[in-house]
Tab-separated table of C-alpha atoms in Angstrom:
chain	number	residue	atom	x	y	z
V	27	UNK	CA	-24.072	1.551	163.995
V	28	UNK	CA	-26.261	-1.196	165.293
V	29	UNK	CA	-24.363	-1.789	168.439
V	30	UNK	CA	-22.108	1.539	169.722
V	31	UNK	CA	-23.753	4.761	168.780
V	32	UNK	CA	-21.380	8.195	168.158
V	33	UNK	CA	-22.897	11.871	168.855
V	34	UNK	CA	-20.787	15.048	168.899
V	35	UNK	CA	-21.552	18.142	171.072
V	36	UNK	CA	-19.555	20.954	171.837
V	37	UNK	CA	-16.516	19.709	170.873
V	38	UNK	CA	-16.929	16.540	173.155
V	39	UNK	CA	-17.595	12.879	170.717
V	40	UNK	CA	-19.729	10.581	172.975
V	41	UNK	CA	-19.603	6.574	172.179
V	42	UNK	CA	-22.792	4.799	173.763
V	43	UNK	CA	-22.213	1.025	174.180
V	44	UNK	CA	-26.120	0.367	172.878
V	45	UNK	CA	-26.916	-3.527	172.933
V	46	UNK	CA	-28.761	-3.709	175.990
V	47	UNK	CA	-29.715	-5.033	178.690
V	48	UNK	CA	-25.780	-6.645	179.143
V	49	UNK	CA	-23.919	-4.544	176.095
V	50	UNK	CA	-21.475	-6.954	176.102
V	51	UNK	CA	-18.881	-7.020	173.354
V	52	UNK	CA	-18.786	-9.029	170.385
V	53	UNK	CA	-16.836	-8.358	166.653
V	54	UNK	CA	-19.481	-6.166	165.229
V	55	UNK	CA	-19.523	-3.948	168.423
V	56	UNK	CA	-15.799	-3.995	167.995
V	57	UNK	CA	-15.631	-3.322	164.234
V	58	UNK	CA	-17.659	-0.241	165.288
V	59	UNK	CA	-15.499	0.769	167.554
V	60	UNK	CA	-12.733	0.673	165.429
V	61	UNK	CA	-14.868	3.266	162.402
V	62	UNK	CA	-15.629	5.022	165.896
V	63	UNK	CA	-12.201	5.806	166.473
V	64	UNK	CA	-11.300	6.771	163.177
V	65	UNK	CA	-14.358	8.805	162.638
V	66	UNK	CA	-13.112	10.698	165.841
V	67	UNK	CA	-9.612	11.139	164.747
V	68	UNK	CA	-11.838	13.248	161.836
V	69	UNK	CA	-14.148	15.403	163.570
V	70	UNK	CA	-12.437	17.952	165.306
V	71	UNK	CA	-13.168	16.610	168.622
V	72	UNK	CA	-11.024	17.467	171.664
V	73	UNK	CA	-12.789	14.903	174.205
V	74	UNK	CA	-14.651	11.580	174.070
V	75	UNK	CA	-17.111	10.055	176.583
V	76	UNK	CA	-18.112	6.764	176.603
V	77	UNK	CA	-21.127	5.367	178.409
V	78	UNK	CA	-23.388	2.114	178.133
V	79	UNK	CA	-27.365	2.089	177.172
V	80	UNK	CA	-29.433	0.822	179.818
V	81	UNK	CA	-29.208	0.047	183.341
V	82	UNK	CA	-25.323	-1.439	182.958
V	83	UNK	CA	-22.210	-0.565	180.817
V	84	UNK	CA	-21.162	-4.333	180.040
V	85	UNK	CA	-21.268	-7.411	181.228
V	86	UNK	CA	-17.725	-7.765	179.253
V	87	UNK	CA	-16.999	-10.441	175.774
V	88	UNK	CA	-19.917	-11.548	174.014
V	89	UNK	CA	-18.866	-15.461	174.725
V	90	UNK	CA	-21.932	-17.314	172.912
V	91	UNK	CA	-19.293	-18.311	170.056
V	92	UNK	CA	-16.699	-19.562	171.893
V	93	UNK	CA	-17.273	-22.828	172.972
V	94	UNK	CA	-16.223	-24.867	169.927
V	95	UNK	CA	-14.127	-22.502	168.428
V	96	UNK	CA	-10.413	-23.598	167.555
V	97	UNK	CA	-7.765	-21.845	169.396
V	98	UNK	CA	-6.388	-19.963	166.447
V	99	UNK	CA	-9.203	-18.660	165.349
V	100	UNK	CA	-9.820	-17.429	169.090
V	101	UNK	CA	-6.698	-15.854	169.108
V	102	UNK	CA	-7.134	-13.762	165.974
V	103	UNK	CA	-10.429	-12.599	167.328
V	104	UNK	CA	-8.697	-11.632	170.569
V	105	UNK	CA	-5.941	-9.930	169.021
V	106	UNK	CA	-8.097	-8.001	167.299
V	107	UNK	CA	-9.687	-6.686	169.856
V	108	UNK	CA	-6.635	-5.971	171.484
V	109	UNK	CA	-5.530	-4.142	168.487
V	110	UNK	CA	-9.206	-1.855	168.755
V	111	UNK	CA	-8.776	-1.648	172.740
V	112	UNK	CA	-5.614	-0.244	172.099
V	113	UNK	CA	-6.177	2.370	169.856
V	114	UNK	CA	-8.970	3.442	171.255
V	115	UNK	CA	-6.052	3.578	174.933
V	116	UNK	CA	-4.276	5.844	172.661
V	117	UNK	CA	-6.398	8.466	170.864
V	118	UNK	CA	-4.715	11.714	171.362
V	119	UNK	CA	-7.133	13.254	173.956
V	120	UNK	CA	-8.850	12.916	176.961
V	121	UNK	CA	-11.135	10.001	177.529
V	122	UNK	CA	-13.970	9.589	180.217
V	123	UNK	CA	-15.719	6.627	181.020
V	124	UNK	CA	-18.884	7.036	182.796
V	125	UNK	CA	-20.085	3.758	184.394
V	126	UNK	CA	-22.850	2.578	185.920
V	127	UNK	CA	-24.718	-1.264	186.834
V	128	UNK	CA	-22.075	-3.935	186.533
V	129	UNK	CA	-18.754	-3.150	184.757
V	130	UNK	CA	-17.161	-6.906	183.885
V	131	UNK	CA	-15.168	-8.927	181.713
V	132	UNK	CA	-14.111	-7.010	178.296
V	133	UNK	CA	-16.497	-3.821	179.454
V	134	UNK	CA	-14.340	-3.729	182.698
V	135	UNK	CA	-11.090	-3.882	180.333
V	136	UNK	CA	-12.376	-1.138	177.870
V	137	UNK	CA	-13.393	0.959	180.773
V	138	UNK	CA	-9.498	0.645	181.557
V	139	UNK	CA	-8.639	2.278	178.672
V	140	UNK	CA	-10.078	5.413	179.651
V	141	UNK	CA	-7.810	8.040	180.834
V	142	UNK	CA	-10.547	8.861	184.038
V	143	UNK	CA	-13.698	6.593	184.958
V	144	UNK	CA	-16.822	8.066	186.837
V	145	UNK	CA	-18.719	5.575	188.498
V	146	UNK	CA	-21.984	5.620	189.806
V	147	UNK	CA	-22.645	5.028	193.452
V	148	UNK	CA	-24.107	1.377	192.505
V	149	UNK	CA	-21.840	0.441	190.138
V	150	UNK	CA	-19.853	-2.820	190.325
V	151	UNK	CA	-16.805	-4.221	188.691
V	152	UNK	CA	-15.061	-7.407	188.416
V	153	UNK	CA	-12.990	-10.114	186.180
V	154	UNK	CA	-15.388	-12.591	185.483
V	155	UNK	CA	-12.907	-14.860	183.878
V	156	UNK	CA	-11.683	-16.776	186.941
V	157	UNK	CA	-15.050	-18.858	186.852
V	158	UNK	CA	-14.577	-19.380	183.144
V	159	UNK	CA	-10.825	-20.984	184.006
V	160	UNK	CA	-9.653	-18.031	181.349
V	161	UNK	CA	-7.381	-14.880	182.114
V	162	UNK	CA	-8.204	-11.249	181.506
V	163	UNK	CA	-7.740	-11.693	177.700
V	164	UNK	CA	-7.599	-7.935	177.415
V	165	UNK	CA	-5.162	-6.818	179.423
V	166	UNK	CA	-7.532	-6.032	182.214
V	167	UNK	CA	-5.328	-7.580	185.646
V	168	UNK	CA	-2.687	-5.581	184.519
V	169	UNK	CA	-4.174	-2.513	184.089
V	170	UNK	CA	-5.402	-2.346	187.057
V	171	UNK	CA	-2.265	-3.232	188.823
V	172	UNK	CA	-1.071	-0.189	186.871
V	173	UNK	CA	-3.740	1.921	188.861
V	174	UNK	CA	-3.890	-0.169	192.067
V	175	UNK	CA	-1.243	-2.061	192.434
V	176	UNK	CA	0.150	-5.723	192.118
V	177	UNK	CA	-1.592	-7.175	194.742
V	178	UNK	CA	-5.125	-6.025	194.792
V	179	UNK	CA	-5.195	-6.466	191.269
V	180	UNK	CA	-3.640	-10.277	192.283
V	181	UNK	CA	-6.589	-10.569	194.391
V	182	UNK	CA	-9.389	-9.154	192.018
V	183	UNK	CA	-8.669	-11.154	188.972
V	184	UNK	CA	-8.146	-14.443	191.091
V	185	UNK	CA	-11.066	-14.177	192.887
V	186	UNK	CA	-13.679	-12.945	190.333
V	187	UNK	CA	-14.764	-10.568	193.398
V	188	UNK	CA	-17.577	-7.979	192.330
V	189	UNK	CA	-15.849	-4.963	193.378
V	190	UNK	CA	-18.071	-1.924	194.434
V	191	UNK	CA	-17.410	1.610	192.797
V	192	UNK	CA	-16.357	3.129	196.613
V	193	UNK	CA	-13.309	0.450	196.623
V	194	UNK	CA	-12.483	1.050	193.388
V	195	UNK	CA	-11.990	4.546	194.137
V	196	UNK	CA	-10.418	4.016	197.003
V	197	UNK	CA	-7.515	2.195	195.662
V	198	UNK	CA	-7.618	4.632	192.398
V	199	UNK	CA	-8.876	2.598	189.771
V	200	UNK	CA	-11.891	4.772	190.033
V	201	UNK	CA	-12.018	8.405	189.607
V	202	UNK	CA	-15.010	9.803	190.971
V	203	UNK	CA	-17.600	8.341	192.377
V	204	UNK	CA	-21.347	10.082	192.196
V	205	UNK	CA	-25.083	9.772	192.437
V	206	UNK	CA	-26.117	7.098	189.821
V	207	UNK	CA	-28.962	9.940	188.817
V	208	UNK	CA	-26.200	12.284	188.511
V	209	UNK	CA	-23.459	10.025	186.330
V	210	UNK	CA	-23.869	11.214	182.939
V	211	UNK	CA	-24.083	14.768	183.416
V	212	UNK	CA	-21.283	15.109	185.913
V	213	UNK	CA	-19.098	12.644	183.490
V	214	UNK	CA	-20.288	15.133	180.312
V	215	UNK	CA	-19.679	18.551	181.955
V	216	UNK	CA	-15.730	17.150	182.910
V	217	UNK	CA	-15.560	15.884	179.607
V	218	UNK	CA	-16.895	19.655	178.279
V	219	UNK	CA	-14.376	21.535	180.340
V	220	UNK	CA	-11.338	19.363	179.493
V	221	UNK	CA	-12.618	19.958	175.638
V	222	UNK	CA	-11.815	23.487	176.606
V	223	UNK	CA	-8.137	22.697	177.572
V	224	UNK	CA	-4.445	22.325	175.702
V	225	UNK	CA	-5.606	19.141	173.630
V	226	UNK	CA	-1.691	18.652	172.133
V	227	UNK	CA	-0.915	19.448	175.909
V	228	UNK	CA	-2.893	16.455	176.870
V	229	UNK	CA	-1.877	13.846	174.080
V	230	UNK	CA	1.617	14.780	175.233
V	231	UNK	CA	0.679	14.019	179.066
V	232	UNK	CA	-0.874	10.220	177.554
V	233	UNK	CA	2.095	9.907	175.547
V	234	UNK	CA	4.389	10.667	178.712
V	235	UNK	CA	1.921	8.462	180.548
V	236	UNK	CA	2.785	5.638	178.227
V	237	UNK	CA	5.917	5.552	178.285
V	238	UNK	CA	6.313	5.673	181.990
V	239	UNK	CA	3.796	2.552	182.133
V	240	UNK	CA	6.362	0.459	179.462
V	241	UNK	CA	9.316	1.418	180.873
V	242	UNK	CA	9.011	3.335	184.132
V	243	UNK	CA	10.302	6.951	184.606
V	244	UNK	CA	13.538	6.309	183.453
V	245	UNK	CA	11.827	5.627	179.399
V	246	UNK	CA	9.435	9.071	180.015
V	247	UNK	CA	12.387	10.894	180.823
V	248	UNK	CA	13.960	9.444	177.501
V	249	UNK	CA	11.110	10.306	175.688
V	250	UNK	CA	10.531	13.627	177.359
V	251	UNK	CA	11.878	16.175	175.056
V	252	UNK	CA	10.813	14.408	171.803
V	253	UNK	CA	7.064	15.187	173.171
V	254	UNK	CA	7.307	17.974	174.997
V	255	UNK	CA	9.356	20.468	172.949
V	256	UNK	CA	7.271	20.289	169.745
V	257	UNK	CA	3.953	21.586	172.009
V	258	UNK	CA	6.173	25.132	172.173
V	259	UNK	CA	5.224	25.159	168.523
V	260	UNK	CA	2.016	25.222	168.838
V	261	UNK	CA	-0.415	28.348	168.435
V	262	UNK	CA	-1.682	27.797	171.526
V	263	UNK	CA	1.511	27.921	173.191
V	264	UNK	CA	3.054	30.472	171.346
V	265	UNK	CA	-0.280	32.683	172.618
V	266	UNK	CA	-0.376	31.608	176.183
V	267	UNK	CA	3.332	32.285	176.608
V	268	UNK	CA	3.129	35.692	175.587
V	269	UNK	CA	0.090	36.628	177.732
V	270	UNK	CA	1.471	35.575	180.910
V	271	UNK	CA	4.961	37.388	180.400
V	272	UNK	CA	2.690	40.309	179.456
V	273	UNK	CA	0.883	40.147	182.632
V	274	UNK	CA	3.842	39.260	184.604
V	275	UNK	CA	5.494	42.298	183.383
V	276	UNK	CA	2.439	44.645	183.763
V	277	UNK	CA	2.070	43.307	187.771
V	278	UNK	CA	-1.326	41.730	186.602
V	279	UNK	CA	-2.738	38.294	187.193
V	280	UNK	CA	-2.191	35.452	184.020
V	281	UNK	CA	-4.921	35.733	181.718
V	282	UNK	CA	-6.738	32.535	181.192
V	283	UNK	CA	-6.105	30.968	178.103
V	284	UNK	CA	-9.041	30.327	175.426
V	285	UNK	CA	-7.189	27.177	173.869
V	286	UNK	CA	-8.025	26.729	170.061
V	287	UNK	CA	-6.681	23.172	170.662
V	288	UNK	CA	-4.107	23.570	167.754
């Protein structure tokens, strides 16, 4: 794939944003994205990590073909990469995004979709789209009121501000926030150990997740039992269950689990 590029080790899938110096986002990148995804839904994988080539993970949309374009034909290409973003938001595991340089525009709103972001300690984020007259075509304000709130997510988008990483994880947009020499590998060995974990546990907690960000908690709590009670199922469950009334009846500490991730 000419512009993302897909590895797989130790049961973690790694998508590398590789069009450098900017990576920014145009339909091929996206198209890739989207065989990505499905390509990841096939290999076994029980984490993905995705990171940018170069000294930046994206400068955002890929706008050289824009000016001149007819609105309907913008839309379709927008809604398209909605549809992409979005699945991407939803596969059923944990995602990391490790960032580092400047974060904007459509790179900032794929970021987003993550499920945890690790920033370097240089990295910078903003909406770019203020100075184009334009919104945050992909979702990107309101994601980040999501994580932040209404009003500094008000302020970001309006004001194009380039937002260090330290703010952003102050307000909680931001995970973690470490050396810039240290990025990948601290973003790789979380993304190894959650590999490691309940993977149907976690698609349940995104699913949860989800429906708590439509509808608030009153639509999780709806939605509750249809995802939770098919996870007692599950091999995994069925094992770790039995080990830790085992232990509990023999006085001893619960075992850790080795999940299988089925």
């Amino acid at each position: 794939m000419p512009h993302l590029t897909i590895s797989f080790d130790e049961s973690v899938a790694t998508l590398t944003l590789d069009r450098p110096p900017q990576n920014r986002i145009d339909d091929q990148m996206v198209d890739e994205l989207a065989a990505a995804i499905t390509t990841i839904a096939d290999s076994g994988s029980r984490a993905v990590l995705v990171c940018g080539t170069g000294e930046n993970f994206s400068f955002g949309g890929d706008i050289t073909s824009w000016p001149g374009a007819v609105t309907q034909e913008l839309r379709a290409r927008f809604e398209h990469y909605m549809s992409v973003f979005n699945r991407f938001e939803r596969i059923p595991m944990p995602v990391i995004a490790a960032v580092q340089g400047l974060c904007f525009g459509g790179g900032f709103e794929l970021a987003l979709r993550a499920d945890m972001i690790f920033a370097g300690e240089s990295a910078t984020f903003g909406h770019p789209e203020q100075s184009l007259g334009i919104v945050t075509i992909l979702g990107g304000a309101y994601r980040v009121a999501e994580r932040a709130g209404r009003s500094r997510a008000s302020e970001w988008a309006m004001t194009s501000e380039k937002v260090p990483a330290a703010t952003m994880e102050r307000f909680g947009v931001v995970n973690r926030v470490v050396a810039d020499a240290d990025l990948l590998n601290e973003a790789r060995a979380f993304a190894q150990k959650v590999a490691q974990g309940p993977t149907r546990a976690y698609a349940a907690h995104k699913a949860l997740l989800r429906a708590w960000a439509v509808g608030g908690v009153s639509s999780a709590d709806d939605a509750m039992f249809d995802i939770a009670m098919p996870l007692f199922e599950a091999e995994n469950v069925q094992r770790g269950l039995k080990s830790a009334v085992d232990a509990l009846k023999a006085g001893r500490p619960r075992p850790t689990l080795d999940f299988k991730g089925r």
